[in-house]
Amino acid sequence: MNQSFLPPEPADDYAFRFDSPIESVIFGGELDLAGWLVHLGGKPVHGIRAIVQRRFFRRKILRARRKRTRLEVAMAFPHLPHAESSGFLLELRLRLGRNRLTFQVLDH
């Protein structure tokens, strides 16, 4: 019998949540995204960034502010050492038109 094994998804090693749903912004403007992210194996996360890309324009890379205290995350994941400081804030300035957001994590 021939079985194909798929490689594990790196995103399966993380738990994350945004504080509120991401709303559609029609005419550009400011969009602040807050949430939390932890590595389920207890390894540290060194940075989060968002890449804002528009058609026919250069992409813009924005770093998130990290180390926001999240006591509810520390209570939900008491076995993870970095859970309390897992919060982040992304302050996005969007231009007119369709913007594509990609989130990236700099981990261990």
mmCIF file of N, CA and C in Angstrom:
data_model
loop_
_atom_site.group_PDB
_atom_site.id
_atom_site.type_symbol
_atom_site.label_atom_id
_atom_site.label_comp_id
_atom_site.label_asym_id
_atom_site.label_seq_id
_atom_site.Cartn_x
_atom_site.Cartn_y
_atom_site.Cartn_z
ATOM 1 N N MET A 1 0.839 -1.161 0.000
ATOM 2 C CA MET A 1 0.000 0.000 0.000
ATOM 3 C C MET A 1 0.894 1.237 0.000
ATOM 4 N N ASN A 2 0.590 2.193 -0.835
ATOM 5 C CA ASN A 2 1.390 3.406 -0.972
ATOM 6 C C ASN A 2 0.680 4.556 -0.252
ATOM 7 N N GLN A 3 1.309 5.066 0.786
ATOM 8 C CA GLN A 3 0.731 6.171 1.538
ATOM 9 C C GLN A 3 1.578 7.418 1.317
ATOM 10 N N SER A 4 0.909 8.520 1.125
ATOM 11 C CA SER A 4 1.645 9.773 1.007
ATOM 12 C C SER A 4 1.523 10.524 2.322
ATOM 13 N N PHE A 5 2.627 10.996 2.809
ATOM 14 C CA PHE A 5 2.658 11.732 4.064
ATOM 15 C C PHE A 5 2.838 13.205 3.758
ATOM 16 N N LEU A 6 1.922 14.006 4.272
ATOM 17 C CA LEU A 6 2.016 15.440 4.097
ATOM 18 C C LEU A 6 2.877 16.028 5.205
ATOM 19 N N PRO A 7 3.720 17.006 4.883
ATOM 20 C CA PRO A 7 4.526 17.627 5.939
ATOM 21 C C PRO A 7 3.611 18.407 6.886
ATOM 22 N N PRO A 8 3.997 18.509 8.148
ATOM 23 C CA PRO A 8 3.156 19.239 9.101
ATOM 24 C C PRO A 8 3.091 20.727 8.751
ATOM 25 N N GLU A 9 1.949 21.309 8.996
ATOM 26 C CA GLU A 9 1.766 22.736 8.750
ATOM 27 C C GLU A 9 2.398 23.530 9.895
ATOM 28 N N PRO A 10 3.237 24.523 9.607
ATOM 29 C CA PRO A 10 3.836 25.323 10.689
ATOM 30 C C PRO A 10 2.793 26.076 11.505
ATOM 31 N N ALA A 11 1.674 26.426 10.911
ATOM 32 C CA ALA A 11 0.639 27.174 11.633
ATOM 33 C C ALA A 11 -0.030 26.326 12.713
ATOM 34 N N ASP A 12 0.090 24.999 12.624
ATOM 35 C CA ASP A 12 -0.504 24.134 13.640
ATOM 36 C C ASP A 12 0.221 24.223 14.981
ATOM 37 N N ASP A 13 1.426 24.802 14.994
ATOM 38 C CA ASP A 13 2.197 24.943 16.221
ATOM 39 C C ASP A 13 1.795 26.167 17.037
ATOM 40 N N TYR A 14 0.871 26.973 16.529
ATOM 41 C CA TYR A 14 0.512 28.235 17.164
ATOM 42 C C TYR A 14 -0.972 28.289 17.498
ATOM 43 N N ALA A 15 -1.273 29.076 18.519
ATOM 44 C CA ALA A 15 -2.653 29.447 18.833
ATOM 45 C C ALA A 15 -2.688 30.975 18.802
ATOM 46 N N PHE A 16 -3.695 31.533 18.136
ATOM 47 C CA PHE A 16 -3.788 32.989 18.062
ATOM 48 C C PHE A 16 -5.248 33.390 17.955
ATOM 49 N N ARG A 17 -5.486 34.636 18.216
ATOM 50 C CA ARG A 17 -6.835 35.176 18.111
ATOM 51 C C ARG A 17 -6.738 36.688 18.000
ATOM 52 N N PHE A 18 -7.551 37.261 17.139
ATOM 53 C CA PHE A 18 -7.704 38.711 17.085
ATOM 54 C C PHE A 18 -8.792 39.100 18.074
ATOM 55 N N ASP A 19 -8.674 40.276 18.667
ATOM 56 C CA ASP A 19 -9.659 40.721 19.661
ATOM 57 C C ASP A 19 -11.026 40.992 19.051
ATOM 58 N N SER A 20 -11.055 41.393 17.813
ATOM 59 C CA SER A 20 -12.326 41.640 17.125
ATOM 60 C C SER A 20 -12.162 41.209 15.668
ATOM 61 N N PRO A 21 -13.264 40.946 14.984
ATOM 62 C CA PRO A 21 -13.162 40.557 13.576
ATOM 63 C C PRO A 21 -12.536 41.673 12.735
ATOM 64 N N ILE A 22 -11.864 41.280 11.680
ATOM 65 C CA ILE A 22 -11.254 42.265 10.779
ATOM 66 C C ILE A 22 -12.355 42.824 9.895
ATOM 67 N N GLU A 23 -12.585 44.116 10.018
ATOM 68 C CA GLU A 23 -13.643 44.775 9.262
ATOM 69 C C GLU A 23 -13.137 45.192 7.883
ATOM 70 N N SER A 24 -14.036 45.246 6.940
ATOM 71 C CA SER A 24 -13.703 45.758 5.617
ATOM 72 C C SER A 24 -13.576 47.271 5.686
ATOM 73 N N VAL A 25 -12.514 47.786 5.098
ATOM 74 C CA VAL A 25 -12.291 49.221 5.034
ATOM 75 C C VAL A 25 -12.381 49.596 3.570
ATOM 76 N N ILE A 26 -13.384 50.385 3.211
ATOM 77 C CA ILE A 26 -13.654 50.663 1.808
ATOM 78 C C ILE A 26 -12.741 51.738 1.236
ATOM 79 N N PHE A 27 -12.627 52.858 1.910
ATOM 80 C CA PHE A 27 -11.916 54.001 1.338
ATOM 81 C C PHE A 27 -10.555 54.238 1.965
ATOM 82 N N GLY A 28 -9.931 53.194 2.457
ATOM 83 C CA GLY A 28 -8.632 53.360 3.084
ATOM 84 C C GLY A 28 -8.792 53.924 4.482
ATOM 85 N N GLY A 29 -7.679 54.241 5.110
ATOM 86 C CA GLY A 29 -7.713 54.807 6.447
ATOM 87 C C GLY A 29 -6.940 53.954 7.431
ATOM 88 N N GLU A 30 -7.282 54.087 8.696
ATOM 89 C CA GLU A 30 -6.560 53.400 9.752
ATOM 90 C C GLU A 30 -7.293 52.131 10.179
ATOM 91 N N LEU A 31 -6.522 51.108 10.450
ATOM 92 C CA LEU A 31 -7.060 49.841 10.933
ATOM 93 C C LEU A 31 -6.112 49.324 12.008
ATOM 94 N N ASP A 32 -6.591 49.244 13.227
ATOM 95 C CA ASP A 32 -5.788 48.731 14.334
ATOM 96 C C ASP A 32 -6.247 47.316 14.661
ATOM 97 N N LEU A 33 -5.313 46.380 14.593
ATOM 98 C CA LEU A 33 -5.607 44.978 14.886
ATOM 99 C C LEU A 33 -4.852 44.574 16.144
ATOM 100 N N ALA A 34 -5.585 44.146 17.143
ATOM 101 C CA ALA A 34 -4.977 43.686 18.390
ATOM 102 C C ALA A 34 -5.357 42.230 18.591
ATOM 103 N N GLY A 35 -4.478 41.495 19.249
ATOM 104 C CA GLY A 35 -4.745 40.087 19.509
ATOM 105 C C GLY A 35 -3.618 39.465 20.298
ATOM 106 N N TRP A 36 -3.543 38.145 20.231
ATOM 107 C CA TRP A 36 -2.486 37.416 20.923
ATOM 108 C C TRP A 36 -2.054 36.225 20.093
ATOM 109 N N LEU A 37 -0.815 35.770 20.352
ATOM 110 C CA LEU A 37 -0.237 34.635 19.629
ATOM 111 C C LEU A 37 0.738 33.920 20.548
ATOM 112 N N VAL A 38 0.608 32.606 20.660
ATOM 113 C CA VAL A 38 1.535 31.801 21.456
ATOM 114 C C VAL A 38 1.968 30.578 20.647
ATOM 115 N N HIS A 39 3.180 30.131 20.918
ATOM 116 C CA HIS A 39 3.675 28.881 20.351
ATOM 117 C C HIS A 39 3.261 27.782 21.315
ATOM 118 N N LEU A 40 2.567 26.771 20.823
ATOM 119 C CA LEU A 40 2.017 25.720 21.686
ATOM 120 C C LEU A 40 3.085 24.838 22.306
ATOM 121 N N GLY A 41 4.290 24.886 21.766
ATOM 122 C CA GLY A 41 5.393 24.136 22.351
ATOM 123 C C GLY A 41 6.141 24.918 23.415
ATOM 124 N N GLY A 42 5.732 26.157 23.680
ATOM 125 C CA GLY A 42 6.369 26.978 24.701
ATOM 126 C C GLY A 42 7.571 27.754 24.224
ATOM 127 N N LYS A 43 7.868 27.720 22.935
ATOM 128 C CA LYS A 43 9.018 28.453 22.409
ATOM 129 C C LYS A 43 8.655 29.923 22.224
ATOM 130 N N PRO A 44 9.640 30.822 22.304
ATOM 131 C CA PRO A 44 9.332 32.253 22.214
ATOM 132 C C PRO A 44 9.019 32.694 20.779
ATOM 133 N N VAL A 45 8.207 33.718 20.682
ATOM 134 C CA VAL A 45 7.910 34.379 19.413
ATOM 135 C C VAL A 45 8.643 35.711 19.450
ATOM 136 N N HIS A 46 9.478 35.968 18.450
ATOM 137 C CA HIS A 46 10.324 37.158 18.470
ATOM 138 C C HIS A 46 9.743 38.338 17.708
ATOM 139 N N GLY A 47 8.734 38.132 16.918
ATOM 140 C CA GLY A 47 8.166 39.260 16.193
ATOM 141 C C GLY A 47 6.998 38.859 15.319
ATOM 142 N N ILE A 48 6.123 39.806 15.088
ATOM 143 C CA ILE A 48 4.982 39.637 14.198
ATOM 144 C C ILE A 48 4.988 40.827 13.257
ATOM 145 N N ARG A 49 4.698 40.565 11.997
ATOM 146 C CA ARG A 49 4.610 41.671 11.051
ATOM 147 C C ARG A 49 3.487 41.416 10.064
ATOM 148 N N ALA A 50 3.032 42.492 9.488
ATOM 149 C CA ALA A 50 2.003 42.424 8.452
ATOM 150 C C ALA A 50 2.593 43.016 7.176
ATOM 151 N N ILE A 51 2.270 42.376 6.072
ATOM 152 C CA ILE A 51 2.680 42.881 4.769
ATOM 153 C C ILE A 51 1.415 43.361 4.065
ATOM 154 N N VAL A 52 1.374 44.646 3.761
ATOM 155 C CA VAL A 52 0.242 45.241 3.066
ATOM 156 C C VAL A 52 0.641 45.387 1.606
ATOM 157 N N GLN A 53 -0.124 44.756 0.729
ATOM 158 C CA GLN A 53 0.230 44.753 -0.681
ATOM 159 C C GLN A 53 -0.960 45.212 -1.513
ATOM 160 N N ARG A 54 -0.666 46.084 -2.459
ATOM 161 C CA ARG A 54 -1.677 46.557 -3.398
ATOM 162 C C ARG A 54 -1.198 46.260 -4.806
ATOM 163 N N ARG A 55 -2.128 46.080 -5.673
ATOM 164 C CA ARG A 55 -1.789 45.802 -7.062
ATOM 165 C C ARG A 55 -1.084 47.011 -7.669
ATOM 166 N N PHE A 56 0.019 46.764 -8.357
ATOM 167 C CA PHE A 56 0.835 47.764 -9.052
ATOM 168 C C PHE A 56 1.571 48.713 -8.107
ATOM 169 N N PHE A 57 1.629 48.416 -6.823
ATOM 170 C CA PHE A 57 2.350 49.231 -5.859
ATOM 171 C C PHE A 57 3.328 48.351 -5.101
ATOM 172 N N ARG A 58 4.310 48.994 -4.499
ATOM 173 C CA ARG A 58 5.260 48.256 -3.668
ATOM 174 C C ARG A 58 4.581 47.802 -2.389
ATOM 175 N N ARG A 59 5.035 46.690 -1.877
ATOM 176 C CA ARG A 59 4.470 46.206 -0.618
ATOM 177 C C ARG A 59 5.039 47.015 0.543
ATOM 178 N N LYS A 60 4.275 47.081 1.606
ATOM 179 C CA LYS A 60 4.672 47.819 2.791
ATOM 180 C C LYS A 60 4.693 46.838 3.962
ATOM 181 N N ILE A 61 5.807 46.801 4.690
ATOM 182 C CA ILE A 61 5.972 45.874 5.805
ATOM 183 C C ILE A 61 5.875 46.660 7.109
ATOM 184 N N LEU A 62 4.968 46.217 7.974
ATOM 185 C CA LEU A 62 4.741 46.893 9.246
ATOM 186 C C LEU A 62 4.932 45.906 10.395
ATOM 187 N N ARG A 63 5.723 46.302 11.368
ATOM 188 C CA ARG A 63 5.964 45.453 12.529
ATOM 189 C C ARG A 63 4.907 45.712 13.595
ATOM 190 N N ALA A 64 4.543 44.666 14.282
ATOM 191 C CA ALA A 64 3.567 44.784 15.364
ATOM 192 C C ALA A 64 4.275 45.159 16.661
ATOM 193 N N ARG A 65 3.562 45.870 17.482
ATOM 194 C CA ARG A 65 4.052 46.108 18.834
ATOM 195 C C ARG A 65 3.768 44.848 19.636
ATOM 196 N N ARG A 66 4.760 44.391 20.388
ATOM 197 C CA ARG A 66 4.648 43.118 21.107
ATOM 198 C C ARG A 66 4.709 43.321 22.608
ATOM 199 N N LYS A 67 4.617 42.222 23.301
ATOM 200 C CA LYS A 67 4.760 42.138 24.754
ATOM 201 C C LYS A 67 3.626 42.853 25.480
ATOM 202 N N ARG A 68 2.443 42.787 24.932
ATOM 203 C CA ARG A 68 1.271 43.303 25.629
ATOM 204 C C ARG A 68 0.809 42.242 26.621
ATOM 205 N N THR A 69 0.530 42.646 27.828
ATOM 206 C CA THR A 69 0.127 41.707 28.866
ATOM 207 C C THR A 69 -1.279 41.194 28.586
ATOM 208 N N ARG A 70 -1.416 39.869 28.554
ATOM 209 C CA ARG A 70 -2.706 39.212 28.334
ATOM 210 C C ARG A 70 -2.911 38.178 29.427
ATOM 211 N N LEU A 71 -3.532 38.591 30.514
ATOM 212 C CA LEU A 71 -3.738 37.686 31.646
ATOM 213 C C LEU A 71 -4.685 36.548 31.309
ATOM 214 N N GLU A 72 -5.689 36.796 30.451
ATOM 215 C CA GLU A 72 -6.621 35.728 30.093
ATOM 216 C C GLU A 72 -5.935 34.624 29.288
ATOM 217 N N VAL A 73 -4.917 34.982 28.518
ATOM 218 C CA VAL A 73 -4.166 33.975 27.763
ATOM 219 C C VAL A 73 -3.282 33.170 28.719
ATOM 220 N N ALA A 74 -2.693 33.844 29.700
ATOM 221 C CA ALA A 74 -1.868 33.139 30.690
ATOM 222 C C ALA A 74 -2.712 32.159 31.498
ATOM 223 N N MET A 75 -3.957 32.510 31.759
ATOM 224 C CA MET A 75 -4.830 31.591 32.493
ATOM 225 C C MET A 75 -5.281 30.435 31.599
ATOM 226 N N ALA A 76 -5.457 30.677 30.316
ATOM 227 C CA ALA A 76 -5.882 29.615 29.400
ATOM 228 C C ALA A 76 -4.748 28.646 29.079
ATOM 229 N N PHE A 77 -3.514 29.136 29.079
ATOM 230 C CA PHE A 77 -2.340 28.313 28.775
ATOM 231 C C PHE A 77 -1.333 28.425 29.928
ATOM 232 N N PRO A 78 -1.634 27.872 31.101
ATOM 233 C CA PRO A 78 -0.734 28.046 32.247
ATOM 234 C C PRO A 78 0.610 27.333 32.088
ATOM 235 N N HIS A 79 0.690 26.355 31.194
ATOM 236 C CA HIS A 79 1.929 25.605 31.005
ATOM 237 C C HIS A 79 2.900 26.297 30.041
ATOM 238 N N LEU A 80 2.483 27.400 29.399
ATOM 239 C CA LEU A 80 3.349 28.106 28.456
ATOM 240 C C LEU A 80 3.987 29.317 29.140
ATOM 241 N N PRO A 81 5.326 29.406 29.136
ATOM 242 C CA PRO A 81 5.998 30.480 29.867
ATOM 243 C C PRO A 81 5.783 31.875 29.276
ATOM 244 N N HIS A 82 5.544 31.989 27.987
ATOM 245 C CA HIS A 82 5.425 33.301 27.344
ATOM 246 C C HIS A 82 3.979 33.702 27.081
ATOM 247 N N ALA A 83 3.040 33.036 27.678
ATOM 248 C CA ALA A 83 1.626 33.295 27.388
ATOM 249 C C ALA A 83 1.170 34.661 27.894
ATOM 250 N N GLU A 84 1.689 35.096 29.024
ATOM 251 C CA GLU A 84 1.220 36.375 29.573
ATOM 252 C C GLU A 84 1.647 37.555 28.701
ATOM 253 N N SER A 85 2.786 37.474 28.056
ATOM 254 C CA SER A 85 3.267 38.574 27.216
ATOM 255 C C SER A 85 3.047 38.280 25.737
ATOM 256 N N SER A 86 1.917 37.666 25.413
ATOM 257 C CA SER A 86 1.672 37.230 24.036
ATOM 258 C C SER A 86 0.874 38.220 23.204
ATOM 259 N N GLY A 87 0.487 39.341 23.770
ATOM 260 C CA GLY A 87 -0.343 40.291 23.037
ATOM 261 C C GLY A 87 0.432 41.080 22.000
ATOM 262 N N PHE A 88 -0.281 41.545 20.991
ATOM 263 C CA PHE A 88 0.334 42.377 19.960
ATOM 264 C C PHE A 88 -0.670 43.407 19.463
ATOM 265 N N LEU A 89 -0.154 44.450 18.825
ATOM 266 C CA LEU A 89 -0.969 45.493 18.228
ATOM 267 C C LEU A 89 -0.356 45.859 16.888
ATOM 268 N N LEU A 90 -1.158 45.789 15.835
ATOM 269 C CA LEU A 90 -0.745 46.202 14.495
ATOM 270 C C LEU A 90 -1.523 47.462 14.126
ATOM 271 N N GLU A 91 -0.802 48.520 13.827
ATOM 272 C CA GLU A 91 -1.429 49.765 13.411
ATOM 273 C C GLU A 91 -1.216 49.918 11.910
ATOM 274 N N LEU A 92 -2.270 49.674 11.152
ATOM 275 C CA LEU A 92 -2.178 49.682 9.693
ATOM 276 C C LEU A 92 -2.764 50.970 9.138
ATOM 277 N N ARG A 93 -2.087 51.555 8.193
ATOM 278 C CA ARG A 93 -2.585 52.710 7.445
ATOM 279 C C ARG A 93 -2.814 52.241 6.017
ATOM 280 N N LEU A 94 -4.050 52.099 5.643
ATOM 281 C CA LEU A 94 -4.400 51.538 4.347
ATOM 282 C C LEU A 94 -4.697 52.645 3.348
ATOM 283 N N ARG A 95 -4.291 52.417 2.124
ATOM 284 C CA ARG A 95 -4.572 53.368 1.045
ATOM 285 C C ARG A 95 -5.890 53.010 0.382
ATOM 286 N N LEU A 96 -6.301 53.872 -0.509
ATOM 287 C CA LEU A 96 -7.515 53.607 -1.274
ATOM 288 C C LEU A 96 -7.352 52.363 -2.123
ATOM 289 N N GLY A 97 -8.402 51.636 -2.317
ATOM 290 C CA GLY A 97 -8.363 50.442 -3.153
ATOM 291 C C GLY A 97 -8.232 49.177 -2.330
ATOM 292 N N ARG A 98 -8.078 48.074 -3.023
ATOM 293 C CA ARG A 98 -7.991 46.767 -2.378
ATOM 294 C C ARG A 98 -6.588 46.540 -1.837
ATOM 295 N N ASN A 99 -6.515 46.213 -0.563
ATOM 296 C CA ASN A 99 -5.257 45.902 0.107
ATOM 297 C C ASN A 99 -5.270 44.436 0.514
ATOM 298 N N ARG A 100 -4.177 43.761 0.280
ATOM 299 C CA ARG A 100 -4.057 42.366 0.685
ATOM 300 C C ARG A 100 -3.123 42.304 1.891
ATOM 301 N N LEU A 101 -3.587 41.666 2.973
ATOM 302 C CA LEU A 101 -2.799 41.565 4.194
ATOM 303 C C LEU A 101 -2.248 40.157 4.344
ATOM 304 N N THR A 102 -0.968 40.070 4.669
ATOM 305 C CA THR A 102 -0.315 38.805 4.968
ATOM 306 C C THR A 102 0.372 38.968 6.315
ATOM 307 N N PHE A 103 0.160 38.012 7.213
ATOM 308 C CA PHE A 103 0.768 38.065 8.542
ATOM 309 C C PHE A 103 1.887 37.046 8.613
ATOM 310 N N GLN A 104 3.026 37.475 9.194
ATOM 311 C CA GLN A 104 4.179 36.604 9.337
ATOM 312 C C GLN A 104 4.678 36.631 10.765
ATOM 313 N N VAL A 105 5.281 35.501 11.205
ATOM 314 C CA VAL A 105 5.795 35.357 12.555
ATOM 315 C C VAL A 105 7.286 35.046 12.476
ATOM 316 N N LEU A 106 8.070 35.762 13.274
ATOM 317 C CA LEU A 106 9.493 35.454 13.438
ATOM 318 C C LEU A 106 9.609 34.672 14.742
ATOM 319 N N ASP A 107 9.879 33.389 14.608
ATOM 320 C CA ASP A 107 9.897 32.541 15.800
ATOM 321 C C ASP A 107 11.304 32.065 16.089
ATOM 322 N N HIS A 108 11.406 31.047 16.914
ATOM 323 C CA HIS A 108 12.666 30.475 17.335
ATOM 324 C C HIS A 108 13.484 30.029 16.143
#
